[in-house]
Amino acid sequence: MTQGTPRPTTPPSSMVFVIKLLVVSWFLVLVQASSSCNQLDRDSLLAFSRNISTPSPLNWSASVDCCQWEGIACDEDKQNGDLRVIHLVLPSRGLTGFIFPSLTNLTALSQLNLSHNRLSGNLPNQFFSLLNRLQILDLSYNRLSGELPPFVGNISSNTIQELDLSSNLFHGTLPPSLLQHLASAAAGGSLTSFNVSNNSFTGQIPTSLLCSNHNSSSSLRFLDYSSNDFSGIIQPGLGGCSKLEKFRAGFNFLSGPLPSDIFNVVSLIEISLPLNKLSGTIEGIVNLTNLTVLELYSNNFTGPLPLDIGKLSKLERLLLHANNLTGTLPPSLMNCVNLVMLDLRLNLLEGNLSAFNFSRLLKLTTLDLGNNTFTGILPPTLYACKSLKAVRLASNQLGGQISPDILGLQSLAFLSISTNNLTNATGALRLLMGLKNLSTLMLSQNFFNEMMPDDPNITHPDGFQKIQVLGLGGCNFTGQIPHWLVNLKKLEAIDLSYNKISGSIPPWLSTLPELFYIDLSFNNLTGIFPTELTTLPALTSQQAYDDVERTYLELPVFANANNVSQMQYNQISNLPPAIYLGNNSLNGSIPIEIGQLKVLHQLDLGHNKFSGSIPAEISNLINLEKLYLSGNQLSGEIPESLKSLHFLSVFSVASNDLQGPIPTGGQFDTFPPSSFEGNPQLCGSAVQRSCLPQQVATAGGHSSNKKLIIGFGIAACFGTVSFISVLIVWIISKRRINPGGEPDKVEPESISANSNSEVHPEVDKEASLVVLFPNKTNEIKDLTIFEILKATENFSQANIIGCGGFGLVYKATLPNGTTLAIKKLSGDLGLMEREFKAEVEALSTAQHENLVALQGYCVHEGFRLLIYTYMENGSLDYWLHEKADGPSQLDWPTRLKIAQGASCGLAYMHQICEPHIVHRDIKSSNILLDEKFKAYVADFGLARLILPYHTHVTTELVGTLGYIPPEYGQAWVATLRGDVYSFGVVMLELLTGRRPVDLSKPRMSRELVAWVHQMRSEGRQDQVSDPLLRGKGFEEEMLQVLDVACMCVSQNPFKRPSIRDVVEWLKNVGSSNQQMNKD
């Protein structure tokens, strides 16, 4: 082999790559060494981090360059080569704490996003100096508060593009200097979005400054002022925002007409101004041809719909309901071919509806024209809108018959044509059975004086198989309950009330497996209450009721159940399980089997011809809320067992032949005298008739013991003699006191809750001064019982603002405008007057900013009054569970504030007040709210005024179902730890928005405490919170309160924290130093 000169070798490609990688890495190291995070930026961020906490660490380590930290981005400063922080972006990181002033040192910052966290406190004074360089500022969904600081810096700088301060707790007016800067930025072409919605800002909307007519080149595209406290008119100026696309200012107190220049902003695609007090006409709206959403509902707009409204051909949602609009539907409306939802309900619109051409509105899914005065027949062109799912034409003046063409609406699930003048009920039902998806059909108050449709073919072979709600009430139908109803196996609610239906109630109603709401009232029904009705599956079995399909209604149903105020229902399951049979001619006895209807909430058997006794088995209806038995021929006594119905809020047995004592205790102490009137043989405090000894004696068989009989006889004789003696002494003493024989005091019987009572003129206006505690009020120097009688209209029912186990509470408005709350105590007033006064005087020393102030008291011949400060916003229970929009107005910061305040009041009672007070009935209805939603604990110490007590523990359980600690069922002793349990339930109410016991929920989620424990055990604690609170940045904070609440509701009372610990934990919710000793 011949060896030649060796050729030079080329390194392999892999080696070349490695060498290049090393060179690049070495270069980056050099760059990093020469350019690192600016020292001032680094120190400023560290100062900020020391004042916040997070569920998981940010890992902002001083040993790591700040440009590498989470949420931080840097860029090189061309002047000195430093890396400056340009982005601080930490949304939804669970940050708690406050915004430290050091952030204003980040002078190169272009983007600051701390949204969806739990930051609190005021913004630093120099905070808006950041706007000199910022492009995006987003602090939305925090709990920042206070007034906004003024802008500091160069007004003419124009870098800011988006400013979002929505969903915080800011208040006051928007600073003019800030608005001037934003106006400059808008005019300079940078600012596109400004959002301050969901705060408490006041004053006028600053359109004249932010959208000046001189800023015709304004770049603003999005303005949101909604859900604040802005008032006054919308000033001219919006015309200057020539590129504006969305303008929202709903849920404020705006008034006056829409500014004319808003109609020049042709770029607008959305205007949302609902729930204000705006007025005037909307004619100019037709110029905004790019609109897709127009929401002006719940205002005071007048005049007709614009004739040229068809120019708004891009409209998808037109919501103008609840105004005072007049005139007819303009023909051009049919050109709005993209409409998906059209709601003009509750206006003054009129005209022949069938003359309007709906046939071009092919995308329409929801149409609501109810509560107007439209005439004509059902519009034939409507049947071309095959996408329709919900139609309401109720409460108009439509007539004629339903056309077969309606069968083209096969997507229709909701149809309400109630309160019109339709005819041919049988024909209507034969047609409508062909709508296979129909689930809600409301035809009430039509077909007047026709026969009740009884054609068996109405449901043959498969008609109405999805019907859940059927309304045929108020038609004056004659005939009987039709047998074809037996085929509606999905039927859940039926209304046949206010007809002339005769015959008996058919037993086959009991075969409808999902029926839980029956209204047959105001008919001519005869016969007995069929015992088969007591076997209705959905009313006897909670499991069957829970299995009933729950569906949301496409449009709300308005029910006028039992002739009371109209209620709105958005979900079928919200209808109460009820049987209304009142105002018929039913007879016989009420069957004892009625006790099987354990799911029933409301039962009306009033104004019939029922006889016999009231079955004690009604006490088995543990969910019963309303019971009407008035206007019958019932006899015997009111069963004592009925007082075990803890949810019973309305009860009437008036106008019967009942006798004996009215039960006391439980809910019976809250029912007014009108519940029992018309029964002359009833006795008790409710009817102001004393019961004779034999009436209150406990039934227990006859004794053959002659000595016992003789003893009773002697006692009776002695008692009679004693009574006569006392009476003589009393008459003499009265004559001595008042020689003229005229009474100078109000008799106890004259103090009544009967609204028909009058203030008694014979009362001495100077008599019976109310004892007022010093330094409690400046407005009232003295007060008499006469003035209280006058202020409450002699304790009229109309002035009742609350009721409970301790008595009724009345609103009293004094001549000087001062409003008080007067509690008229009921129950066994066992304390002597001297002891009672001593107890009240002791209670008056319990003074704390979170306790309802006891201002005074009055003891006057058999009744006792307590005078309290009146709370404008009522109770927490009202806002969480009764007020329609209450929960949505209680955001999480407000709910936390309520929990913190109430805990402080309870802590004062438990630990500071001498002697310590066990409340014994902590619940949401005993937490009252002032006009700023500050919490006050009410009804503290009342048990000591009425029932026996001891210093450390209190016997004779007082409590409310759902709040009572488990150990009370064993020992019947109220303790401080029991109060803590009840307060834990209140915290769970605030967190979840649920009642402590909600029988409308499925069985496994009916009891709040058990449901929360179950959810936590399954790791689903994040799903416990009220849906209205989710997604707003408070999740971690709510979980912390959930932990506190769950410790309070521990089954073991000795594992519950003291109220002092609870106060401290709630105070530190969100703080990094929160420590909970769970041992």
Short mmCIF file of N, CA and C in Angstrom, two decimals, residues 525-528 582-590 605-612 630-634:
data_model
loop_
_atom_site.label_atom_id
_atom_site.label_comp_id
_atom_site.label_asym_id
_atom_site.label_seq_id
_atom_site.Cartn_x
_atom_site.Cartn_y
_atom_site.Cartn_z
N LEU A 525 -116.65 22.93 41.38
CA LEU A 525 -116.40 21.53 41.65
C LEU A 525 -117.15 21.08 42.91
N THR A 526 -117.63 19.86 42.87
CA THR A 526 -118.35 19.29 44.00
C THR A 526 -117.73 17.95 44.37
N GLY A 527 -118.32 17.32 45.35
CA GLY A 527 -117.80 16.03 45.78
C GLY A 527 -116.75 16.19 46.85
N ILE A 528 -116.06 15.11 47.09
CA ILE A 528 -115.10 15.08 48.18
C ILE A 528 -113.69 15.33 47.65
N GLY A 582 -109.37 26.07 46.40
CA GLY A 582 -110.23 27.04 47.06
C GLY A 582 -111.36 27.54 46.20
N ASN A 583 -112.40 28.03 46.86
CA ASN A 583 -113.55 28.64 46.20
C ASN A 583 -114.24 27.68 45.23
N ASN A 584 -114.59 26.50 45.74
CA ASN A 584 -115.42 25.54 45.05
C ASN A 584 -116.55 25.13 45.98
N SER A 585 -117.15 23.99 45.74
CA SER A 585 -118.20 23.49 46.63
C SER A 585 -117.88 22.07 47.08
N LEU A 586 -116.63 21.83 47.33
CA LEU A 586 -116.20 20.51 47.80
C LEU A 586 -116.71 20.30 49.22
N ASN A 587 -117.03 19.05 49.54
CA ASN A 587 -117.60 18.78 50.85
C ASN A 587 -116.96 17.54 51.46
N GLY A 588 -117.54 17.12 52.55
CA GLY A 588 -116.99 15.97 53.27
C GLY A 588 -115.84 16.41 54.15
N SER A 589 -115.17 15.43 54.67
CA SER A 589 -114.05 15.73 55.56
C SER A 589 -112.75 15.80 54.78
N ILE A 590 -111.79 16.47 55.37
CA ILE A 590 -110.45 16.49 54.78
C ILE A 590 -109.79 15.16 55.13
N LEU A 605 -107.59 24.96 50.59
CA LEU A 605 -108.90 24.29 50.61
C LEU A 605 -109.98 25.26 51.08
N GLY A 606 -109.65 26.55 51.08
CA GLY A 606 -110.56 27.55 51.63
C GLY A 606 -111.82 27.75 50.82
N HIS A 607 -112.85 28.22 51.52
CA HIS A 607 -114.12 28.60 50.89
C HIS A 607 -114.71 27.45 50.10
N ASN A 608 -114.87 26.33 50.79
CA ASN A 608 -115.59 25.17 50.30
C ASN A 608 -116.64 24.80 51.34
N LYS A 609 -117.00 23.55 51.41
CA LYS A 609 -117.98 23.09 52.39
C LYS A 609 -117.44 21.92 53.20
N PHE A 610 -116.12 21.92 53.40
CA PHE A 610 -115.52 20.86 54.19
C PHE A 610 -116.03 20.93 55.63
N SER A 611 -116.22 19.76 56.20
CA SER A 611 -116.70 19.67 57.58
C SER A 611 -115.81 18.71 58.35
N GLY A 612 -116.18 18.53 59.60
CA GLY A 612 -115.35 17.68 60.45
C GLY A 612 -114.17 18.44 61.01
N SER A 630 -109.88 28.55 55.48
CA SER A 630 -110.94 29.48 55.87
C SER A 630 -112.21 29.24 55.07
N GLY A 631 -113.34 29.72 55.62
CA GLY A 631 -114.61 29.69 54.90
C GLY A 631 -115.16 28.30 54.67
N ASN A 632 -115.00 27.40 55.63
CA ASN A 632 -115.57 26.06 55.55
C ASN A 632 -116.50 25.84 56.74
N GLN A 633 -116.76 24.59 57.05
CA GLN A 633 -117.61 24.25 58.20
C GLN A 633 -116.85 23.34 59.16
N LEU A 634 -115.56 23.61 59.29
CA LEU A 634 -114.71 22.78 60.14
C LEU A 634 -115.02 23.04 61.60
#
